[in-house]
Coordinates of C-alpha atoms and ligand atoms in Angstrom, one line a residue:
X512 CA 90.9 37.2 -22.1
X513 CA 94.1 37.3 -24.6
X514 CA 94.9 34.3 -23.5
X515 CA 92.1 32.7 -25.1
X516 CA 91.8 34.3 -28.0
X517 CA 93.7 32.1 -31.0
X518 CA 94.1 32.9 -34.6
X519 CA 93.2 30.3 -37.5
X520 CA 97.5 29.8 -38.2
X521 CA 97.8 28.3 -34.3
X522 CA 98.4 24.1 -34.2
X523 CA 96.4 22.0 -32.8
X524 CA 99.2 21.1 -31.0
X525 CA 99.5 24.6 -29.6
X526 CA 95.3 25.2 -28.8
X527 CA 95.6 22.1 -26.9
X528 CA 98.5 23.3 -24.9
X529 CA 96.7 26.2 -24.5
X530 CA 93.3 24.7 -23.5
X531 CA 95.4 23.2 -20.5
X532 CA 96.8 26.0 -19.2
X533 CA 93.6 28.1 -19.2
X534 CA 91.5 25.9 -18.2
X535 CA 88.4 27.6 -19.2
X536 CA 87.3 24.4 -21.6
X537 CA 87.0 26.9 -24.6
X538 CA 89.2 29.2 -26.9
X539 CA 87.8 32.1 -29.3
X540 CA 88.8 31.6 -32.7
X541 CA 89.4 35.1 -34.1
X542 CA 89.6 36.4 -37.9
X543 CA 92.9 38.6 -38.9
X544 CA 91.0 41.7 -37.8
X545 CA 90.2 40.7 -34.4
X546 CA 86.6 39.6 -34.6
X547 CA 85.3 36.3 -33.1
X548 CA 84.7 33.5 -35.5
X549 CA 83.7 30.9 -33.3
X550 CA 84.2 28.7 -30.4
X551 CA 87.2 25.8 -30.2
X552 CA 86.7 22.8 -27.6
X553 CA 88.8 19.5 -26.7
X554 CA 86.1 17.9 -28.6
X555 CA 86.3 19.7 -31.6
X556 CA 90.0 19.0 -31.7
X557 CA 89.7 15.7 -31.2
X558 CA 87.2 15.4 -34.2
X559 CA 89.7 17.4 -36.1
X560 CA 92.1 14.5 -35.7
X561 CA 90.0 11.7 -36.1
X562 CA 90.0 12.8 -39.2
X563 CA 92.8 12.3 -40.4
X564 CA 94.4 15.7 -39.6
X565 CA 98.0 16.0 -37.8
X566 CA 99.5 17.7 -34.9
X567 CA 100.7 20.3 -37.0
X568 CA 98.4 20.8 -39.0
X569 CA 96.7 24.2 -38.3
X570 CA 93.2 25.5 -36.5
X571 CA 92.2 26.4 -40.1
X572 CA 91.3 23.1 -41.1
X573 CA 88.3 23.4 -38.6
X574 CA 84.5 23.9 -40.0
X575 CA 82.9 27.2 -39.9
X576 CA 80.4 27.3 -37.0
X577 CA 77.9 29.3 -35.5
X578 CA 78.7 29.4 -31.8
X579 CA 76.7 29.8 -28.8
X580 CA 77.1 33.2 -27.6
X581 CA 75.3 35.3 -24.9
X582 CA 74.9 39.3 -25.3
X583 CA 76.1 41.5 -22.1
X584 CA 72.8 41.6 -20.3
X585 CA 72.8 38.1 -19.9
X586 CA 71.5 36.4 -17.0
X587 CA 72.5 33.3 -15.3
X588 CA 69.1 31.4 -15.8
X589 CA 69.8 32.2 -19.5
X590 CA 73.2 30.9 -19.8
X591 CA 72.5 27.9 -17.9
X592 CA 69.8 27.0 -20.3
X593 CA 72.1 27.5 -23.2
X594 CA 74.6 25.4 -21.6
X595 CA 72.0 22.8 -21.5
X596 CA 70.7 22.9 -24.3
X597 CA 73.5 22.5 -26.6
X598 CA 76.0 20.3 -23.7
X599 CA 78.5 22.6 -23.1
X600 CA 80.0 24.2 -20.3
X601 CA 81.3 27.4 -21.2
X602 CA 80.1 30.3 -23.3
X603 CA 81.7 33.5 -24.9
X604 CA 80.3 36.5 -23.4
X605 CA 79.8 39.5 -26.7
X606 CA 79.6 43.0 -26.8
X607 CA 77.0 45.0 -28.9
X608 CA 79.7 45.1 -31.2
X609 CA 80.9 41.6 -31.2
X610 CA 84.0 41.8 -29.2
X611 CA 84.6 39.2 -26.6
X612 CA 83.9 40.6 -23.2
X613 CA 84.1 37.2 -21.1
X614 CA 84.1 33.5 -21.0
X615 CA 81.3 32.2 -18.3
X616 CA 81.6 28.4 -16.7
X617 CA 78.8 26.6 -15.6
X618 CA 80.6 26.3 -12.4
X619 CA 81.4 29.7 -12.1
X620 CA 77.6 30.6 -12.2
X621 CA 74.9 27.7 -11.6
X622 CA 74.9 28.7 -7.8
X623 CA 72.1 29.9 -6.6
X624 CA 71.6 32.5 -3.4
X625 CA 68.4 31.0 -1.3
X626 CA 66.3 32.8 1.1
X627 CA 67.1 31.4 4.3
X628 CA 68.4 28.2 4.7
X629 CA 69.3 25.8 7.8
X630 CA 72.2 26.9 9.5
X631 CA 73.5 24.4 11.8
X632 CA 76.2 24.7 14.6
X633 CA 78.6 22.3 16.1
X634 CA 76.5 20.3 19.0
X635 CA 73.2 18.9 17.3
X636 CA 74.7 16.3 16.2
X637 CA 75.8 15.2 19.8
X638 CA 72.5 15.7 20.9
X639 CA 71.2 13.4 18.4
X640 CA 74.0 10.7 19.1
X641 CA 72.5 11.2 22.8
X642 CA 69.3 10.0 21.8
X643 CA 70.2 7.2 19.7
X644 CA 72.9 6.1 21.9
X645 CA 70.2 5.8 24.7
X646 CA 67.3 4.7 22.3
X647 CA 65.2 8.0 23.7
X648 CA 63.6 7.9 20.1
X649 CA 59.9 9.2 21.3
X650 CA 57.7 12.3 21.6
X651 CA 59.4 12.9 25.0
X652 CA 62.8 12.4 26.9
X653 CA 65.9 14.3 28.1
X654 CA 66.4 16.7 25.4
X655 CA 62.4 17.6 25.1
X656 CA 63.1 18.5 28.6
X657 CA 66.2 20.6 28.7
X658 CA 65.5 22.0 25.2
X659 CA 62.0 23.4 26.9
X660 CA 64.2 24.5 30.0
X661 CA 67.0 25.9 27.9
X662 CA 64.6 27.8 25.8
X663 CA 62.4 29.1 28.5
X664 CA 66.2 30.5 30.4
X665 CA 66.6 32.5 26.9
X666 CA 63.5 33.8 26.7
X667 CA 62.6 34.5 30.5
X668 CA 59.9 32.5 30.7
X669 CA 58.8 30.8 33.0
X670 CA 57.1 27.5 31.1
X671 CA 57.1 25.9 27.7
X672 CA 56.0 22.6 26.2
X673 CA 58.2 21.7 22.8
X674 CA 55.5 20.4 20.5
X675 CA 55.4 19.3 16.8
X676 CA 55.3 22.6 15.1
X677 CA 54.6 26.3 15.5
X678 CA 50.9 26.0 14.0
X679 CA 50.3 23.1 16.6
X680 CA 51.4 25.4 19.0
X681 CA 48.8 28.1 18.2
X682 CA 45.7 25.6 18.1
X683 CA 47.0 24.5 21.3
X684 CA 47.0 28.4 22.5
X685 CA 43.9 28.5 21.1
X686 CA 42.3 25.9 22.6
X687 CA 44.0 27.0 25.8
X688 CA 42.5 30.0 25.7
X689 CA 39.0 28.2 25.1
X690 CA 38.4 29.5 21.7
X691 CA 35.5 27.1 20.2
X692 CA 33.1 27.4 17.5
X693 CA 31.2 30.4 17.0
X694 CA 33.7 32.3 18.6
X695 CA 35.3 35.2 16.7
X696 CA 39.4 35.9 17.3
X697 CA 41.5 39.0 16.0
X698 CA 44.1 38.1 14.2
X699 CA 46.8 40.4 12.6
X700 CA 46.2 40.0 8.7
X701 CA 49.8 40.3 7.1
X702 CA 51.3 37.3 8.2
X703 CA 51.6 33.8 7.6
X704 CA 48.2 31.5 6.9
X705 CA 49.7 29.3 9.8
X706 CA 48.8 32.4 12.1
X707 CA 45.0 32.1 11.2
X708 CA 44.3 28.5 10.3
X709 CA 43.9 27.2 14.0
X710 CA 40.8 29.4 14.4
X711 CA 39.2 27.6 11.8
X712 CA 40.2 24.3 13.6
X713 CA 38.6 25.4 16.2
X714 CA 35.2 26.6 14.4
X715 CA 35.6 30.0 15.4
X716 CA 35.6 32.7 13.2
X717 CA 38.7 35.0 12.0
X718 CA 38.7 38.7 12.6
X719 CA 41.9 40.7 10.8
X720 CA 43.2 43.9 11.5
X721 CA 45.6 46.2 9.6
X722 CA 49.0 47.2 9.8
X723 CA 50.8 50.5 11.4
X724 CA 53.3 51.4 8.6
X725 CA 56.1 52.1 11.3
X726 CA 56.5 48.8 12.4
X727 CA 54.5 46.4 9.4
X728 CA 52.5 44.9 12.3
X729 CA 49.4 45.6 13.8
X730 CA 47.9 48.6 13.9
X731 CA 46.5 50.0 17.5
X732 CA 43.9 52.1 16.0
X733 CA 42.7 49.4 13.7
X734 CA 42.3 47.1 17.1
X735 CA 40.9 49.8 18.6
X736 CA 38.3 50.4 15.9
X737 CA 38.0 46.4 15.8
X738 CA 37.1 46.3 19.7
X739 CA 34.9 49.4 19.6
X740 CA 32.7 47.4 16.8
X741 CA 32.4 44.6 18.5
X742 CA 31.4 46.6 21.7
X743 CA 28.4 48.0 20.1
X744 CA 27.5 45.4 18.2
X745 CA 27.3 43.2 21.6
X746 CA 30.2 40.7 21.4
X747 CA 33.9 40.2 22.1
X748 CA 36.6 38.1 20.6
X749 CA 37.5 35.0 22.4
X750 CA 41.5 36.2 21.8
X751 CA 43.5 38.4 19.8
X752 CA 46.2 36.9 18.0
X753 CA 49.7 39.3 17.5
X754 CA 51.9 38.3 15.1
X755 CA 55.5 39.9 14.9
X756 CA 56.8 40.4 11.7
X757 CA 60.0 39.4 9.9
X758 CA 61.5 39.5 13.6
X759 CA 60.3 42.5 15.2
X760 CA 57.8 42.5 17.0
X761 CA 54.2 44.3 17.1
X762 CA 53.6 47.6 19.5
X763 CA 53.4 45.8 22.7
X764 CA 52.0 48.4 25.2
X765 CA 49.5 50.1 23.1
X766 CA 48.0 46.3 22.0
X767 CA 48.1 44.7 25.7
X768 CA 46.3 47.8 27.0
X769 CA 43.7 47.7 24.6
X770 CA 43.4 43.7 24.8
X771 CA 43.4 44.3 28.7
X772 CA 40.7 47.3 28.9
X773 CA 38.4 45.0 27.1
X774 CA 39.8 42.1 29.2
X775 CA 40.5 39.7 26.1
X776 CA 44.0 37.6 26.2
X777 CA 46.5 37.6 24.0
X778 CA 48.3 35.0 22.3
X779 CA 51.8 36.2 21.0
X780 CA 53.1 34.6 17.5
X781 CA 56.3 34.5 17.8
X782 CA 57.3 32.5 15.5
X783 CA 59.5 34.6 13.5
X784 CA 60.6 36.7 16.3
X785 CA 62.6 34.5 18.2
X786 CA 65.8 36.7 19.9
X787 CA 64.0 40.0 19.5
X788 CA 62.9 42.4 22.0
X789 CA 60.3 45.0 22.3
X790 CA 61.7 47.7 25.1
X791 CA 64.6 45.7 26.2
X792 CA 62.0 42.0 27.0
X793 CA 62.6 39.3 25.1
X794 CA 59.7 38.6 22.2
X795 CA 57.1 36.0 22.4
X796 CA 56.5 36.6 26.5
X797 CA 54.3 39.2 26.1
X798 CA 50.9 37.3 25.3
X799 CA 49.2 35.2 27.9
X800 CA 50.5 32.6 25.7
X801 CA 53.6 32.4 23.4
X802 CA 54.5 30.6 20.3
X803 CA 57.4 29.9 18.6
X804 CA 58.3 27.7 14.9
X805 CA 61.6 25.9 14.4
X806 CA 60.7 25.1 10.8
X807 CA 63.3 25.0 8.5
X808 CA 63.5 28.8 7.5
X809 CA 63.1 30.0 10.7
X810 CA 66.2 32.0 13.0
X811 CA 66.9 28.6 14.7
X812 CA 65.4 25.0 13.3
X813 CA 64.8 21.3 14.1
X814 CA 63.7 20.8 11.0
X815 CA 60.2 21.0 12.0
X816 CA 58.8 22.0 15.9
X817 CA 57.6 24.7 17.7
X818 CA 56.7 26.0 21.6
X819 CA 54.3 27.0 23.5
X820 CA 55.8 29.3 26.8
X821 CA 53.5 30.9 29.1
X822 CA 54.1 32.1 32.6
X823 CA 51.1 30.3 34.1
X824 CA 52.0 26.9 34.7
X825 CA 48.8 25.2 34.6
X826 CA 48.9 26.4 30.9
X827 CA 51.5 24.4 29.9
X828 CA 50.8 21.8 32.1
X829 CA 47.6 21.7 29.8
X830 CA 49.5 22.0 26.7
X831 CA 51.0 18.7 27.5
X832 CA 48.2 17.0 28.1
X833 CA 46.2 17.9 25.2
X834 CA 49.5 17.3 22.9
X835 CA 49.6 13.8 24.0
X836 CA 46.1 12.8 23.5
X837 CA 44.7 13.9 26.3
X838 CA 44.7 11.1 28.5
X839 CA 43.1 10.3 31.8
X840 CA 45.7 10.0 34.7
X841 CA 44.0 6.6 34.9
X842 CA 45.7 2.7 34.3
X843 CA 43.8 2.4 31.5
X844 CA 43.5 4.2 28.6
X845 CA 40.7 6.4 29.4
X846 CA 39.5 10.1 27.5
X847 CA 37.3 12.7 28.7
X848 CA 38.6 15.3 26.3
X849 CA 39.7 15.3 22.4
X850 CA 43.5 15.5 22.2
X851 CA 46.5 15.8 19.7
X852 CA 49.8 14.2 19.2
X853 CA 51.8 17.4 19.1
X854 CA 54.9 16.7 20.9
X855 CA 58.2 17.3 19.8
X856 CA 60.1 14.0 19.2
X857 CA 63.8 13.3 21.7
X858 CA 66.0 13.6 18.8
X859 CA 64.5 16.9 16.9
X860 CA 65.0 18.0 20.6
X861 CA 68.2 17.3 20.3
X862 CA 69.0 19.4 17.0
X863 CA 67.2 22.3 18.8
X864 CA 69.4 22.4 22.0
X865 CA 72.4 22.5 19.7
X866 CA 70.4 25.6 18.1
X867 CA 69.9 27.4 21.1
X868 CA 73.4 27.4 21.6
X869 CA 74.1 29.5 18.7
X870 CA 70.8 31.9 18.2
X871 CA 72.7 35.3 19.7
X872 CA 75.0 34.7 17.3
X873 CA 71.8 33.9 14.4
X874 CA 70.3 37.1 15.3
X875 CA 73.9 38.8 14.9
X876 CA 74.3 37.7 11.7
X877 CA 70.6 38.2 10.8
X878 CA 71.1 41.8 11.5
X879 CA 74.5 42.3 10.0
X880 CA 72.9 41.0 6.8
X881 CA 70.2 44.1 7.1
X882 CA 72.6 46.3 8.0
X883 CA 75.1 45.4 4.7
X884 CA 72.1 45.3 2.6
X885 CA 71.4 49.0 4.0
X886 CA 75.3 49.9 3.6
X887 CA 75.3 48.6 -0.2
X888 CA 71.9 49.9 -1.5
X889 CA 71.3 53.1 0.9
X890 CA 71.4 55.1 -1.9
X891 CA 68.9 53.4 -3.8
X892 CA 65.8 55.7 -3.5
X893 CA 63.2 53.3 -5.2
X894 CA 64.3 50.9 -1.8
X895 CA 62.4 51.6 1.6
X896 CA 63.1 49.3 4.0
X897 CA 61.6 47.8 7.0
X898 CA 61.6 50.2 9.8
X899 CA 62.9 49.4 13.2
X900 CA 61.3 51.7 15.8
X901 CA 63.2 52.9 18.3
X902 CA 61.6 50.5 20.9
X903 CA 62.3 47.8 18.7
X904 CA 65.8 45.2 18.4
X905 CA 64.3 43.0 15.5
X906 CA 66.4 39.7 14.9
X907 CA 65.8 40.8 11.2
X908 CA 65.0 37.1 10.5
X909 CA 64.1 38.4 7.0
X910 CA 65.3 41.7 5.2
X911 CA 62.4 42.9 3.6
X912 CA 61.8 46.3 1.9
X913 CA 59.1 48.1 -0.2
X914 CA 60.1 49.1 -4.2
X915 CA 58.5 52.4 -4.9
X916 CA 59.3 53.7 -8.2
X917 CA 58.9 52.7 -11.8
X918 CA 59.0 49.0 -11.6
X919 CA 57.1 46.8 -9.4
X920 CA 58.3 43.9 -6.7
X921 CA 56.6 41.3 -8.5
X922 CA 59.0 42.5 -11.5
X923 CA 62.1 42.4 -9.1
X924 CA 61.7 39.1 -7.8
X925 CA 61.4 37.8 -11.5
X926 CA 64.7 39.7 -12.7
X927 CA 66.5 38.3 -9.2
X928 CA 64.9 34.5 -10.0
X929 CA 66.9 35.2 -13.6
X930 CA 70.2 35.8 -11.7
X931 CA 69.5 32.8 -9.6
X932 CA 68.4 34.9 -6.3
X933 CA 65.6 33.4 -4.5
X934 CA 63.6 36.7 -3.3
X935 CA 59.9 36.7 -2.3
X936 CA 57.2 39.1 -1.8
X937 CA 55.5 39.8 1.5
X938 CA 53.2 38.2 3.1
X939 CA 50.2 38.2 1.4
X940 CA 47.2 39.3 3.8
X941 CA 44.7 37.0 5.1
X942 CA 41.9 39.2 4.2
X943 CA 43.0 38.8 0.6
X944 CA 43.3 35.1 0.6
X945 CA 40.1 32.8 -1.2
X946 CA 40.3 30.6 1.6
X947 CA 38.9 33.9 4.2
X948 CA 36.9 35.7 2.1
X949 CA 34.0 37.0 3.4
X950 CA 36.2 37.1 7.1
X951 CA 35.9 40.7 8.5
X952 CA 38.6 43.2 8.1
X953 CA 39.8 46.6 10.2
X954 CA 41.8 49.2 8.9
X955 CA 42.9 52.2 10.8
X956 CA 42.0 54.9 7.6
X957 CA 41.0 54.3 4.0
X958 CA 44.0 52.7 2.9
X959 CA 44.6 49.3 4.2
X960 CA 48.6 49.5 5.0
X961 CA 48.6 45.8 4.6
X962 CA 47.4 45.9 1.0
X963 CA 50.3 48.6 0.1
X964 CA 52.8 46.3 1.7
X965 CA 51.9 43.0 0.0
X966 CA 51.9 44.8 -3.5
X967 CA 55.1 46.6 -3.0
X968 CA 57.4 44.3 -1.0
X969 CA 59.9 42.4 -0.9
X970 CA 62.4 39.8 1.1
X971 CA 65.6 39.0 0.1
X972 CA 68.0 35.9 1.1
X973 CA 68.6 36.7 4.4
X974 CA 70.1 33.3 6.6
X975 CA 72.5 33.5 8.8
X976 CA 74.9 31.4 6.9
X977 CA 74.6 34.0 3.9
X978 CA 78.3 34.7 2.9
X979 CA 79.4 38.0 1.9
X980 CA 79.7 37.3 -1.7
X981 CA 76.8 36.3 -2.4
X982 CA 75.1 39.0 -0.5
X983 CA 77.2 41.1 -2.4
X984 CA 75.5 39.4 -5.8
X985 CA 72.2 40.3 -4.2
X986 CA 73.4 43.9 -4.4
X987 CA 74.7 44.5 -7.4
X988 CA 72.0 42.3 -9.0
X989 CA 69.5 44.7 -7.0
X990 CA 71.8 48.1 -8.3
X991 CA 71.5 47.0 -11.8
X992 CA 67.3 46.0 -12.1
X993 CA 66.7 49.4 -9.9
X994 CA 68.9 51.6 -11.6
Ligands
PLP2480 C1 56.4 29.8 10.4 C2 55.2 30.5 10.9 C3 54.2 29.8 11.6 C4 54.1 28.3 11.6 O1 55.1 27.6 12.2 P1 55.3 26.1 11.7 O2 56.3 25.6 12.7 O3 55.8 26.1 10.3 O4 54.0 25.4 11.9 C5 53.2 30.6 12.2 N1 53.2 31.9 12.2 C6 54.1 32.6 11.5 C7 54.1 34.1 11.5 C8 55.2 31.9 10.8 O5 56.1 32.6 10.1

């Protein structure tokens, strides 16, 4: 800081020396008694000899000014927009009191911590190159095949058909599992509208069920209660749809037995569990079918995709057919049933091969991120985060908490936004959203679990390419706002 600090006797010659060798673009003029006057650039040295002034001449030639300043509590959003407002690229930083505390650069803070970005490894690329260099630039080829292969070896499973997204890959389930309309389909609520949407595709109905609060996903008693009410009011669901949260998945045993007493399949969304287990199996083969997402944000990407893995191969086989339009194994182009183009193109197949590759060590880093996140803000009591029962390895695609305490999530992830820290709340719950009111919902007691999870949580940047100091922003950004 003394370094930048320069009284009004100083040369220009001197303040321009010494704007070199700090390099900070910006010295603090002071007064005889040690209190900041105002703010001295290249440019207002420059000005100061254009006219007229010399070398020598001293810094008390220059014109009062009022300088930009921030206070102590400033946040990044605010300095950025007072760096852009006025042009400039560095501000002083003053106490209560008016002393100099800091000079900020742009470049020092204008970076922003995301949520959970692409990570790529070191092979997509040659996968691509494959593909180009052997023109396989369609909805199938080489790499759709061994990344459905490769995929199906990680997971143990024994089939899956790659197909244009996750959400196509539950309307394909869906339709697999003969869901049409009038039908009615269970559905966990908290989760993503892509869980839900392909019922209504399909003209069936949506059914949602609560949350446990051990796990975030859904609740065995609320199925139960779901499955008993149907019973006596003379109808069944067509499917039940289990969704697995954040990257752990739901209760399996308790859910399959239910979904199997009342002999209704299930269809497992997996799509942000991909690497987790439930009791030691890998996620996403519990369901009769099993979907996964390589969207962007997801534990592994190619940039958009999904699967759809069962163990019954006449399934997939179906899959296939009904991605690719459904057509007759006739010479000409012949339909008996309505289709989809839904596959997966070569070279996105190629960017997910290189993926697989690398998702043990994705889920690694996934968790380590949880588990500094735990290290750094243990201590935090307003902080409650996701549990991990004991039959549970999550990939911990997202760290997400509740905030109990005086201030609210909502409030949190508008103080993080400020620092430049891309947090969001939980999933809202389908039986909140416009589009499905008026859709049924079960609950396990009086107080929907879901409800209490959506107003009180939160995610926070979470990819596996998160570095430590920037997780380490998170953390003392999250120390400060909750303190
Ligand atoms: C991402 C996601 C989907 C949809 O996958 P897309 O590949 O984006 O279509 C479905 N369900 C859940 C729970 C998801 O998080």
């Amino acid at each position: 800081m003394d370094s930048l600090t320069v009284a009004a006797t100083m040369t220009v010659r001197d303040a321009l020396a010494r704007l070199e060798a700090t390099g900070k673009g910006i010295l603090l003029l002071m007064d005889d008694s040690g209190a900041f006057l105002r703010t001295v650039t290249d440019g207002d040295l420059r000005r100061l000899l254009l006219e007229a002034n010399s070398l020598t001449d001293t810094l008390g030639k220059l014109p009062p000014l009022t300088s930009q300043t921030l206070g102590p509590n400033y946040s990044r959003r605010e300095a950025l927009d007072l760096m852009n407002k006025h042009a400039i690229n560095s501000l002083p930083v003053l106490s209560d009191e008016g002393q100099v505390l800091d000079v900020i650069r742009r470049q020092d803070i204008d970076s922003q911590v995301l949520l959970s970005t692409p990570h790529m490894g070191e092979s997509e690329r040659d996968f691509v190159e494959q593909a180009f260099l052997t023109n396989w630039i369609a909805p199938l080829g080489p790499n759709v095949d061994a990344f459905e292969k490769e995929l199906c070896a990680y997971v143990g499973s024994a089939h899956g058909a790659a197909l244009s997204s996750g959400t196509a890959a539950i309307h394909l389930g869906l339709r697999l599992l003969d869901v049409g309309p009038g039908d009615r389909v269970f559905c966990s609520t908290l989760t993503f509208a892509a869980s839900a949407n392909p019922i209504v595709y399909q003209g069936a109905e949506p059914v949602f069920i609560d949350s446990e609060p051990s796990s975030w996903n859904m609740c065995p008693k609320s199925l139960e209660r779901a499955f008993e009410a149907a019973r006596s009011e003379g109808w069944m669901p067509k499917a039940v749809i289990i969704v697995n949260l954040y990257g752990q998945s739901a209760d399996m045993d308790p859910l399959l037995e239910l979904c199997n007493s009342f002999g209704v399949p299930m269809l497992e969304d997996a799509a942000e569990s991909l690497g987790a287990r439930y009791k030691g199996r890998q996620s996403g083969t519990f369901g009769k079918v099993g979907v996964f997402s390589f969207n962007g944000n997801k534990i592994i990407t190619t940039s958009g995709g999904g699967m759809l893995v069962s163990d019954e191969a006449e399934l997939v086989e179906r899959a296939r057919f009904l991605a690719t339009q459904a057509r007759d194994p006739a010479p000409h182009y012949q339909h008996s049933e309505i289709g989809y183009n839904y596959r997966m193109s070569n070279i996105l197949a190629g960017v997910g091969r290189g993926q697989i590759k690398v998702l043990e060590e994705r889920v690694e880093s996934r968790r380590r991120n949880f588990a500094r996140y735990h290290e750094g803000l243990g201590d935090v009591v307003a902080l409650h985060w996701m549990p991990e029962p004991d039959w549970s390895f999550s990939n911990r695609w997202l760290t997400a908490a509740t905030v109990e305490g005086g201030i609210s999530a909502q409030e949190v992830i508008v103080r993080l936004s400020a620092d430049l820290i891309e947090a969001r709340p939980v999933w809202k719950p389908m039986h909140l959203q416009p589009v499905f009111a008026g859709s049924r919902y079960f609950q396990a007691s009086n107080d929907s679990v879901s409800d209490t999870l959506f107003a009180n949580g939160i995610c926070l940047p979470s990819g596996s390419n998160l570095d430590d100091g920037q997780q380490d922003r998170v953390v003392s950004a999250l120390r400060k706002i909750l303190a």
